[in-house]
Amino acid sequence: SQQGEEDPQALSIQEGENATMNCSYKTSINNLQWYRQNSGRGLVHLILIRSNEREKHSGRLRVTLDTSKKSSSLLITASRAADTASYFCATDAGSGGGADGLTFGKGTHLIIQP
Amino acid sequence: NAGVTQTPKFQVLKTGQSMTLQCAQDMNHNSMYWYRQDPGMGLRLIYYSASEGTTDKGEVPNGYNVSRLNKREFSLRLESAAPSQTSVYFCASSEANPSRGGGYEQYFGPGTRLTVT
């Protein structure tokens, strides 16, 4: 079953605006990761936040994690046309140090209008 | 470095046919994974291999078998393909190791688009 659920399912904004997408999950986790998938391609890792962290930044990306609400958000600032893609959250909730795989949500499809 | 490579890129099978999807990584990673992605869905784990010589079932293993041939290669076999196995298949690898703490990203191949008619 899907562990994470992204919200919204689709998001369309103007270039230069900020994009925020949310992820909720069901069980306790070790870490939560965000991935990007361009159309027809494999997934690319964006950022990882551990369960004892509340916020993390990487370039134009900001991720927050609220373990009490079992939710995370991904903020992309100053969006660009090249940010058009699907974004997935994935949780590591196993006991295998991540070797036993991740559980992915259904994704948010982000469209940046030029 | 090529990263994670998958062959073939596309495949069409008839119901009942068999095939093997190949995956290789050149990053010396311990762990490898097979996922499937259906339209409008996230990825679902089929099988994983936490180390050379070990394999374990994921969320949706029925109808599939895997082989961790060596540290580099992890293959996925469909013995008798069914239309429900029409999907895009992704292989991934990671430094993750059961004897260490977590916190490792996964690296994905470009995918194999499989259609079963």
PDB file of C-alpha atoms in Angstrom:
ATOM      1  CA  SER A   1       0.000   0.000   0.000  1.00  0.00           C
ATOM      2  CA  GLN A   2       1.147   3.574  -0.569  1.00  0.00           C
ATOM      3  CA  GLN A   3       2.743   5.049   2.537  1.00  0.00           C
ATOM      4  CA  GLY A   4       2.860   8.642   1.314  1.00  0.00           C
ATOM      5  CA  GLU A   5       0.164  10.736  -0.252  1.00  0.00           C
ATOM      6  CA  GLU A   6       1.121  13.949  -2.009  1.00  0.00           C
ATOM      7  CA  ASP A   7      -1.086  16.975  -2.175  1.00  0.00           C
ATOM      8  CA  PRO A   8      -1.992  18.487  -4.543  1.00  0.00           C
ATOM      9  CA  GLN A   9      -2.023  15.865  -7.301  1.00  0.00           C
ATOM     10  CA  ALA A  10      -1.329  18.592  -9.856  1.00  0.00           C
ATOM     11  CA  LEU A  11      -0.081  22.161  -9.568  1.00  0.00           C
ATOM     12  CA  SER A  12       0.310  24.818 -12.262  1.00  0.00           C
ATOM     13  CA  ILE A  13       2.071  28.108 -11.470  1.00  0.00           C
ATOM     14  CA  GLN A  14       3.812  30.951 -13.277  1.00  0.00           C
ATOM     15  CA  GLU A  15       7.550  30.987 -13.690  1.00  0.00           C
ATOM     16  CA  GLY A  16       9.169  32.829 -10.803  1.00  0.00           C
ATOM     17  CA  GLU A  17       6.484  31.880  -8.279  1.00  0.00           C
ATOM     18  CA  ASN A  18       7.066  29.487  -5.396  1.00  0.00           C
ATOM     19  CA  ALA A  19       5.684  25.945  -5.507  1.00  0.00           C
ATOM     20  CA  THR A  20       4.679  24.056  -2.381  1.00  0.00           C
ATOM     21  CA  MET A  21       3.697  20.423  -2.281  1.00  0.00           C
ATOM     22  CA  ASN A  22       2.823  18.304   0.711  1.00  0.00           C
ATOM     23  CA  CYS A  23       3.232  14.689   1.685  1.00  0.00           C
ATOM     24  CA  SER A  24       1.469  12.758   4.418  1.00  0.00           C
ATOM     25  CA  TYR A  25       2.453   9.305   5.578  1.00  0.00           C
ATOM     26  CA  LYS A  26       1.070   6.671   7.893  1.00  0.00           C
ATOM     27  CA  THR A  27       3.777   5.046  10.022  1.00  0.00           C
ATOM     28  CA  SER A  28       6.882   6.080  11.934  1.00  0.00           C
ATOM     29  CA  ILE A  29       9.817   6.686   9.631  1.00  0.00           C
ATOM     30  CA  ASN A  30      13.618   6.761   9.696  1.00  0.00           C
ATOM     31  CA  ASN A  31      13.830   9.392   6.990  1.00  0.00           C
ATOM     32  CA  LEU A  32      11.810  10.939   4.193  1.00  0.00           C
ATOM     33  CA  GLN A  33      13.145  11.669   0.725  1.00  0.00           C
ATOM     34  CA  TRP A  34      11.916  13.716  -2.220  1.00  0.00           C
ATOM     35  CA  TYR A  35      12.522  12.701  -5.818  1.00  0.00           C
ATOM     36  CA  ARG A  36      11.853  14.364  -9.167  1.00  0.00           C
ATOM     37  CA  GLN A  37      10.795  12.548 -12.326  1.00  0.00           C
ATOM     38  CA  ASN A  38      10.852  14.232 -15.702  1.00  0.00           C
ATOM     39  CA  SER A  39       8.448  12.803 -18.249  1.00  0.00           C
ATOM     40  CA  GLY A  40       9.505   9.340 -19.381  1.00  0.00           C
ATOM     41  CA  ARG A  41      12.668   9.317 -17.292  1.00  0.00           C
ATOM     42  CA  GLY A  42      13.977   7.732 -14.107  1.00  0.00           C
ATOM     43  CA  LEU A  43      13.722   9.359 -10.702  1.00  0.00           C
ATOM     44  CA  VAL A  44      16.358  11.744  -9.423  1.00  0.00           C
ATOM     45  CA  HIS A  45      16.994  12.261  -5.719  1.00  0.00           C
ATOM     46  CA  LEU A  46      16.485  15.822  -4.481  1.00  0.00           C
ATOM     47  CA  ILE A  47      16.795  15.877  -0.719  1.00  0.00           C
ATOM     48  CA  LEU A  48      16.648  13.638   2.361  1.00  0.00           C
ATOM     49  CA  ILE A  49      15.448  14.662   5.807  1.00  0.00           C
ATOM     50  CA  ARG A  50      15.936  12.433   8.830  1.00  0.00           C
ATOM     51  CA  SER A  51      13.254  11.849  11.444  1.00  0.00           C
ATOM     52  CA  ASN A  52      15.114  13.979  14.017  1.00  0.00           C
ATOM     53  CA  GLU A  53      15.357  16.958  11.647  1.00  0.00           C
ATOM     54  CA  ARG A  54      12.660  19.579  11.172  1.00  0.00           C
ATOM     55  CA  GLU A  55      13.904  21.562   8.186  1.00  0.00           C
ATOM     56  CA  LYS A  56      16.504  21.231   5.475  1.00  0.00           C
ATOM     57  CA  HIS A  57      17.627  23.400   2.592  1.00  0.00           C
ATOM     58  CA  SER A  58      19.343  22.622  -0.692  1.00  0.00           C
ATOM     59  CA  GLY A  59      19.665  25.447  -3.211  1.00  0.00           C
ATOM     60  CA  ARG A  60      16.116  26.545  -4.095  1.00  0.00           C
ATOM     61  CA  LEU A  61      14.597  23.618  -2.197  1.00  0.00           C
ATOM     62  CA  ARG A  62      13.312  23.721   1.346  1.00  0.00           C
ATOM     63  CA  VAL A  63      11.908  20.638   3.044  1.00  0.00           C
ATOM     64  CA  THR A  64      10.110  20.506   6.370  1.00  0.00           C
ATOM     65  CA  LEU A  65       9.154  17.470   8.404  1.00  0.00           C
ATOM     66  CA  ASP A  66       6.564  17.280  11.173  1.00  0.00           C
ATOM     67  CA  THR A  67       6.685  13.803  12.653  1.00  0.00           C
ATOM     68  CA  SER A  68       3.833  14.551  15.073  1.00  0.00           C
ATOM     69  CA  LYS A  69       1.543  15.181  12.094  1.00  0.00           C
ATOM     70  CA  LYS A  70       3.285  12.623   9.893  1.00  0.00           C
ATOM     71  CA  SER A  71       3.693  15.172   7.146  1.00  0.00           C
ATOM     72  CA  SER A  72       6.355  16.876   5.047  1.00  0.00           C
ATOM     73  CA  SER A  73       6.393  19.749   2.614  1.00  0.00           C
ATOM     74  CA  LEU A  74       8.654  20.596  -0.303  1.00  0.00           C
ATOM     75  CA  LEU A  75       9.018  24.245  -1.293  1.00  0.00           C
ATOM     76  CA  ILE A  76      10.649  25.206  -4.580  1.00  0.00           C
ATOM     77  CA  THR A  77      11.416  28.913  -4.670  1.00  0.00           C
ATOM     78  CA  ALA A  78      11.680  31.096  -7.776  1.00  0.00           C
ATOM     79  CA  SER A  79      10.398  28.344 -10.048  1.00  0.00           C
ATOM     80  CA  ARG A  80      11.782  27.818 -13.549  1.00  0.00           C
ATOM     81  CA  ALA A  81      10.367  26.096 -16.623  1.00  0.00           C
ATOM     82  CA  ALA A  82      12.909  23.314 -16.079  1.00  0.00           C
ATOM     83  CA  ASP A  83      11.230  22.511 -12.734  1.00  0.00           C
ATOM     84  CA  THR A  84       8.254  21.082 -14.649  1.00  0.00           C
ATOM     85  CA  ALA A  85       8.169  17.438 -13.512  1.00  0.00           C
ATOM     86  CA  SER A  86       6.486  15.031 -11.129  1.00  0.00           C
ATOM     87  CA  TYR A  87       7.650  15.118  -7.528  1.00  0.00           C
ATOM     88  CA  PHE A  88       7.441  12.122  -5.202  1.00  0.00           C
ATOM     89  CA  CYS A  89       7.957  11.735  -1.512  1.00  0.00           C
ATOM     90  CA  ALA A  90       9.361   8.420  -0.328  1.00  0.00           C
ATOM     91  CA  THR A  91       9.672   7.087   3.183  1.00  0.00           C
ATOM     92  CA  ASP A  92      12.179   4.728   4.744  1.00  0.00           C
ATOM     93  CA  ALA A  93      10.241   3.022   7.503  1.00  0.00           C
ATOM     94  CA  GLY A  94      11.952  -0.353   7.584  1.00  0.00           C
ATOM     95  CA  SER A  95      14.509  -1.889   9.907  1.00  0.00           C
ATOM     96  CA  GLY A  96      17.069  -2.602   7.186  1.00  0.00           C
ATOM     97  CA  GLY A  97      18.934   0.713   7.156  1.00  0.00           C
ATOM     98  CA  GLY A  98      17.214   1.599   3.900  1.00  0.00           C
ATOM     99  CA  ALA A  99      18.393  -1.590   2.232  1.00  0.00           C
ATOM    100  CA  ASP A 100      14.814  -2.863   2.303  1.00  0.00           C
ATOM    101  CA  GLY A 101      13.529  -0.176  -0.020  1.00  0.00           C
ATOM    102  CA  LEU A 102      11.415   2.959   0.073  1.00  0.00           C
ATOM    103  CA  THR A 103       7.666   3.463  -0.060  1.00  0.00           C
ATOM    104  CA  PHE A 104       6.598   6.095  -2.564  1.00  0.00           C
ATOM    105  CA  GLY A 105       3.571   8.345  -2.769  1.00  0.00           C
ATOM    106  CA  LYS A 106       1.606   8.918  -5.962  1.00  0.00           C
ATOM    107  CA  GLY A 107       3.310  12.207  -6.737  1.00  0.00           C
ATOM    108  CA  THR A 108       2.512  15.833  -7.510  1.00  0.00           C
ATOM    109  CA  HIS A 109       2.684  16.871 -11.164  1.00  0.00           C
ATOM    110  CA  LEU A 110       4.106  20.396 -11.294  1.00  0.00           C
ATOM    111  CA  ILE A 111       3.768  22.559 -14.396  1.00  0.00           C
ATOM    112  CA  ILE A 112       5.636  25.846 -14.608  1.00  0.00           C
ATOM    113  CA  GLN A 113       4.031  28.229 -17.108  1.00  0.00           C
ATOM    114  CA  PRO A 114       6.546  30.515 -18.870  1.00  0.00           C
TER     115      PRO A 114
ATOM    116  CA  ASN B   1      30.353   6.373 -14.644  1.00  0.00           C
ATOM    117  CA  ALA B   2      27.192   5.107 -16.321  1.00  0.00           C
ATOM    118  CA  GLY B   3      25.328   4.848 -12.991  1.00  0.00           C
ATOM    119  CA  VAL B   4      22.400   2.422 -13.262  1.00  0.00           C
ATOM    120  CA  THR B   5      21.713   0.916 -16.670  1.00  0.00           C
ATOM    121  CA  GLN B   6      18.691  -1.124 -17.731  1.00  0.00           C
ATOM    122  CA  THR B   7      17.971  -3.213 -20.807  1.00  0.00           C
ATOM    123  CA  PRO B   8      15.824  -3.307 -22.801  1.00  0.00           C
ATOM    124  CA  LYS B   9      14.235   0.162 -22.915  1.00  0.00           C
ATOM    125  CA  PHE B  10      11.019  -1.113 -24.482  1.00  0.00           C
ATOM    126  CA  GLN B  11       9.473  -4.576 -24.778  1.00  0.00           C
ATOM    127  CA  VAL B  12       6.176  -5.986 -26.025  1.00  0.00           C
ATOM    128  CA  LEU B  13       5.207  -9.480 -24.904  1.00  0.00           C
ATOM    129  CA  LYS B  14       2.257 -11.717 -25.543  1.00  0.00           C
ATOM    130  CA  THR B  15       0.442 -13.203 -22.565  1.00  0.00           C
ATOM    131  CA  GLY B  16       2.319 -16.261 -21.326  1.00  0.00           C
ATOM    132  CA  GLN B  17       5.705 -15.311 -22.739  1.00  0.00           C
ATOM    133  CA  SER B  18       8.712 -14.939 -20.474  1.00  0.00           C
ATOM    134  CA  MET B  19      11.487 -12.404 -20.354  1.00  0.00           C
ATOM    135  CA  THR B  20      14.285 -11.085 -18.165  1.00  0.00           C
ATOM    136  CA  LEU B  21      14.932  -7.420 -17.454  1.00  0.00           C
ATOM    137  CA  GLN B  22      18.580  -6.658 -16.869  1.00  0.00           C
ATOM    138  CA  CYS B  23      20.017  -4.086 -14.503  1.00  0.00           C
ATOM    139  CA  ALA B  24      23.605  -3.157 -13.697  1.00  0.00           C
ATOM    140  CA  GLN B  25      25.238  -0.497 -11.526  1.00  0.00           C
ATOM    141  CA  ASP B  26      28.837   0.662 -11.491  1.00  0.00           C
ATOM    142  CA  MET B  27      28.813   2.504  -8.146  1.00  0.00           C
ATOM    143  CA  ASN B  28      29.785  -0.500  -5.977  1.00  0.00           C
ATOM    144  CA  HIS B  29      26.465  -0.250  -4.131  1.00  0.00           C
ATOM    145  CA  ASN B  30      25.380  -2.954  -1.705  1.00  0.00           C
ATOM    146  CA  SER B  31      21.637  -2.697  -2.252  1.00  0.00           C
ATOM    147  CA  MET B  32      19.599  -2.985  -5.407  1.00  0.00           C
ATOM    148  CA  TYR B  33      15.855  -2.755  -6.040  1.00  0.00           C
ATOM    149  CA  TRP B  34      13.162  -3.374  -8.624  1.00  0.00           C
ATOM    150  CA  TYR B  35      10.096  -1.123  -8.693  1.00  0.00           C
ATOM    151  CA  ARG B  36       7.136  -0.875 -11.010  1.00  0.00           C
ATOM    152  CA  GLN B  37       5.266   2.328 -11.858  1.00  0.00           C
ATOM    153  CA  ASP B  38       1.737   2.307 -13.182  1.00  0.00           C
ATOM    154  CA  PRO B  39      -0.028   5.370 -14.664  1.00  0.00           C
ATOM    155  CA  GLY B  40      -0.800   7.992 -12.055  1.00  0.00           C
ATOM    156  CA  MET B  41       0.885   5.962  -9.359  1.00  0.00           C
ATOM    157  CA  GLY B  42       4.062   6.154  -7.423  1.00  0.00           C
ATOM    158  CA  LEU B  43       6.597   3.368  -7.484  1.00  0.00           C
ATOM    159  CA  ARG B  44       5.877   0.050  -5.803  1.00  0.00           C
ATOM    160  CA  LEU B  45       8.673  -2.236  -4.644  1.00  0.00           C
ATOM    161  CA  ILE B  46       8.752  -5.665  -6.290  1.00  0.00           C
ATOM    162  CA  TYR B  47      11.944  -7.191  -4.879  1.00  0.00           C
ATOM    163  CA  TYR B  48      15.098  -5.945  -3.261  1.00  0.00           C
ATOM    164  CA  SER B  49      18.594  -7.258  -2.607  1.00  0.00           C
ATOM    165  CA  ALA B  50      20.312  -5.886   0.489  1.00  0.00           C
ATOM    166  CA  SER B  51      23.609  -7.502  -0.428  1.00  0.00           C
ATOM    167  CA  GLU B  52      25.173  -9.819  -2.958  1.00  0.00           C
ATOM    168  CA  GLY B  53      23.613 -13.250  -2.573  1.00  0.00           C
ATOM    169  CA  THR B  54      20.416 -12.147  -0.832  1.00  0.00           C
ATOM    170  CA  THR B  55      17.011 -11.233  -2.217  1.00  0.00           C
ATOM    171  CA  ASP B  56      13.709 -10.441  -0.515  1.00  0.00           C
ATOM    172  CA  LYS B  57      10.128  -9.772  -1.522  1.00  0.00           C
ATOM    173  CA  GLY B  58       8.755  -6.263  -1.597  1.00  0.00           C
ATOM    174  CA  GLU B  59       5.169  -5.073  -1.755  1.00  0.00           C
ATOM    175  CA  VAL B  60       4.160  -6.667  -5.087  1.00  0.00           C
ATOM    176  CA  PRO B  61       6.327  -9.765  -5.782  1.00  0.00           C
ATOM    177  CA  ASN B  62       3.723 -12.097  -7.302  1.00  0.00           C
ATOM    178  CA  GLY B  63       4.550 -13.141 -10.866  1.00  0.00           C
ATOM    179  CA  TYR B  64       8.206 -12.133 -10.631  1.00  0.00           C
ATOM    180  CA  ASN B  65      11.550 -13.696  -9.742  1.00  0.00           C
ATOM    181  CA  VAL B  66      14.907 -12.037  -9.263  1.00  0.00           C
ATOM    182  CA  SER B  67      18.580 -12.935  -9.311  1.00  0.00           C
ATOM    183  CA  ARG B  68      21.433 -10.982  -7.767  1.00  0.00           C
ATOM    184  CA  LEU B  69      24.053 -12.322 -10.129  1.00  0.00           C
ATOM    185  CA  ASN B  70      26.924 -10.437  -8.498  1.00  0.00           C
ATOM    186  CA  LYS B  71      27.375  -7.107  -6.764  1.00  0.00           C
ATOM    187  CA  ARG B  72      26.810  -5.202 -10.014  1.00  0.00           C
ATOM    188  CA  GLU B  73      23.849  -7.000 -11.556  1.00  0.00           C
ATOM    189  CA  PHE B  74      20.258  -7.612 -10.463  1.00  0.00           C
ATOM    190  CA  SER B  75      17.821  -9.142 -12.932  1.00  0.00           C
ATOM    191  CA  LEU B  76      14.020  -9.390 -12.876  1.00  0.00           C
ATOM    192  CA  ARG B  77      12.275 -12.291 -14.580  1.00  0.00           C
ATOM    193  CA  LEU B  78       8.672 -12.633 -15.672  1.00  0.00           C
ATOM    194  CA  GLU B  79       8.043 -16.355 -16.139  1.00  0.00           C
ATOM    195  CA  SER B  80       4.576 -16.096 -17.680  1.00  0.00           C
ATOM    196  CA  ALA B  81       3.660 -12.512 -18.517  1.00  0.00           C
ATOM    197  CA  ALA B  82       0.138 -11.242 -17.859  1.00  0.00           C
ATOM    198  CA  PRO B  83      -1.550  -8.011 -19.036  1.00  0.00           C
ATOM    199  CA  SER B  84      -1.565  -6.825 -15.392  1.00  0.00           C
ATOM    200  CA  GLN B  85       2.240  -6.681 -15.604  1.00  0.00           C
ATOM    201  CA  THR B  86       2.091  -3.944 -18.239  1.00  0.00           C
ATOM    202  CA  SER B  87       4.048  -1.188 -16.517  1.00  0.00           C
ATOM    203  CA  VAL B  88       7.280   0.766 -16.431  1.00  0.00           C
ATOM    204  CA  TYR B  89       9.970  -1.047 -14.475  1.00  0.00           C
ATOM    205  CA  PHE B  90      12.725   0.808 -12.662  1.00  0.00           C
ATOM    206  CA  CYS B  91      15.883  -0.603 -11.176  1.00  0.00           C
ATOM    207  CA  ALA B  92      17.661   1.329  -8.443  1.00  0.00           C
ATOM    208  CA  SER B  93      20.727   0.978  -6.269  1.00  0.00           C
ATOM    209  CA  SER B  94      21.900   2.441  -2.983  1.00  0.00           C
ATOM    210  CA  GLU B  95      24.803   2.401  -0.533  1.00  0.00           C
ATOM    211  CA  ALA B  96      22.293   1.336   2.139  1.00  0.00           C
ATOM    212  CA  ASN B  97      23.444  -1.569   4.254  1.00  0.00           C
ATOM    213  CA  PRO B  98      21.485  -3.384   6.998  1.00  0.00           C
ATOM    214  CA  SER B  99      24.500  -3.190   9.322  1.00  0.00           C
ATOM    215  CA  ARG B 100      24.660   0.607   9.108  1.00  0.00           C
ATOM    216  CA  GLY B 101      22.203   3.313   9.962  1.00  0.00           C
ATOM    217  CA  GLY B 102      19.941   4.550   7.197  1.00  0.00           C
ATOM    218  CA  GLY B 103      19.920   7.790   5.266  1.00  0.00           C
ATOM    219  CA  TYR B 104      21.047   6.806   1.786  1.00  0.00           C
ATOM    220  CA  GLU B 105      19.519   7.993  -1.453  1.00  0.00           C
ATOM    221  CA  GLN B 106      18.613   5.673  -4.282  1.00  0.00           C
ATOM    222  CA  TYR B 107      19.927   6.006  -7.822  1.00  0.00           C
ATOM    223  CA  PHE B 108      17.535   5.020 -10.576  1.00  0.00           C
ATOM    224  CA  GLY B 109      17.946   3.635 -14.054  1.00  0.00           C
ATOM    225  CA  PRO B 110      16.022   5.037 -17.042  1.00  0.00           C
ATOM    226  CA  GLY B 111      13.318   2.358 -16.905  1.00  0.00           C
ATOM    227  CA  THR B 112      11.942  -0.413 -19.114  1.00  0.00           C
ATOM    228  CA  ARG B 113       8.518   0.151 -20.639  1.00  0.00           C
ATOM    229  CA  LEU B 114       6.799  -3.246 -20.869  1.00  0.00           C
ATOM    230  CA  THR B 115       3.515  -3.941 -22.611  1.00  0.00           C
ATOM    231  CA  VAL B 116       1.831  -7.338 -22.321  1.00  0.00           C
ATOM    232  CA  THR B 117      -0.936  -8.001 -24.856  1.00  0.00           C
TER     233      THR B 117
END
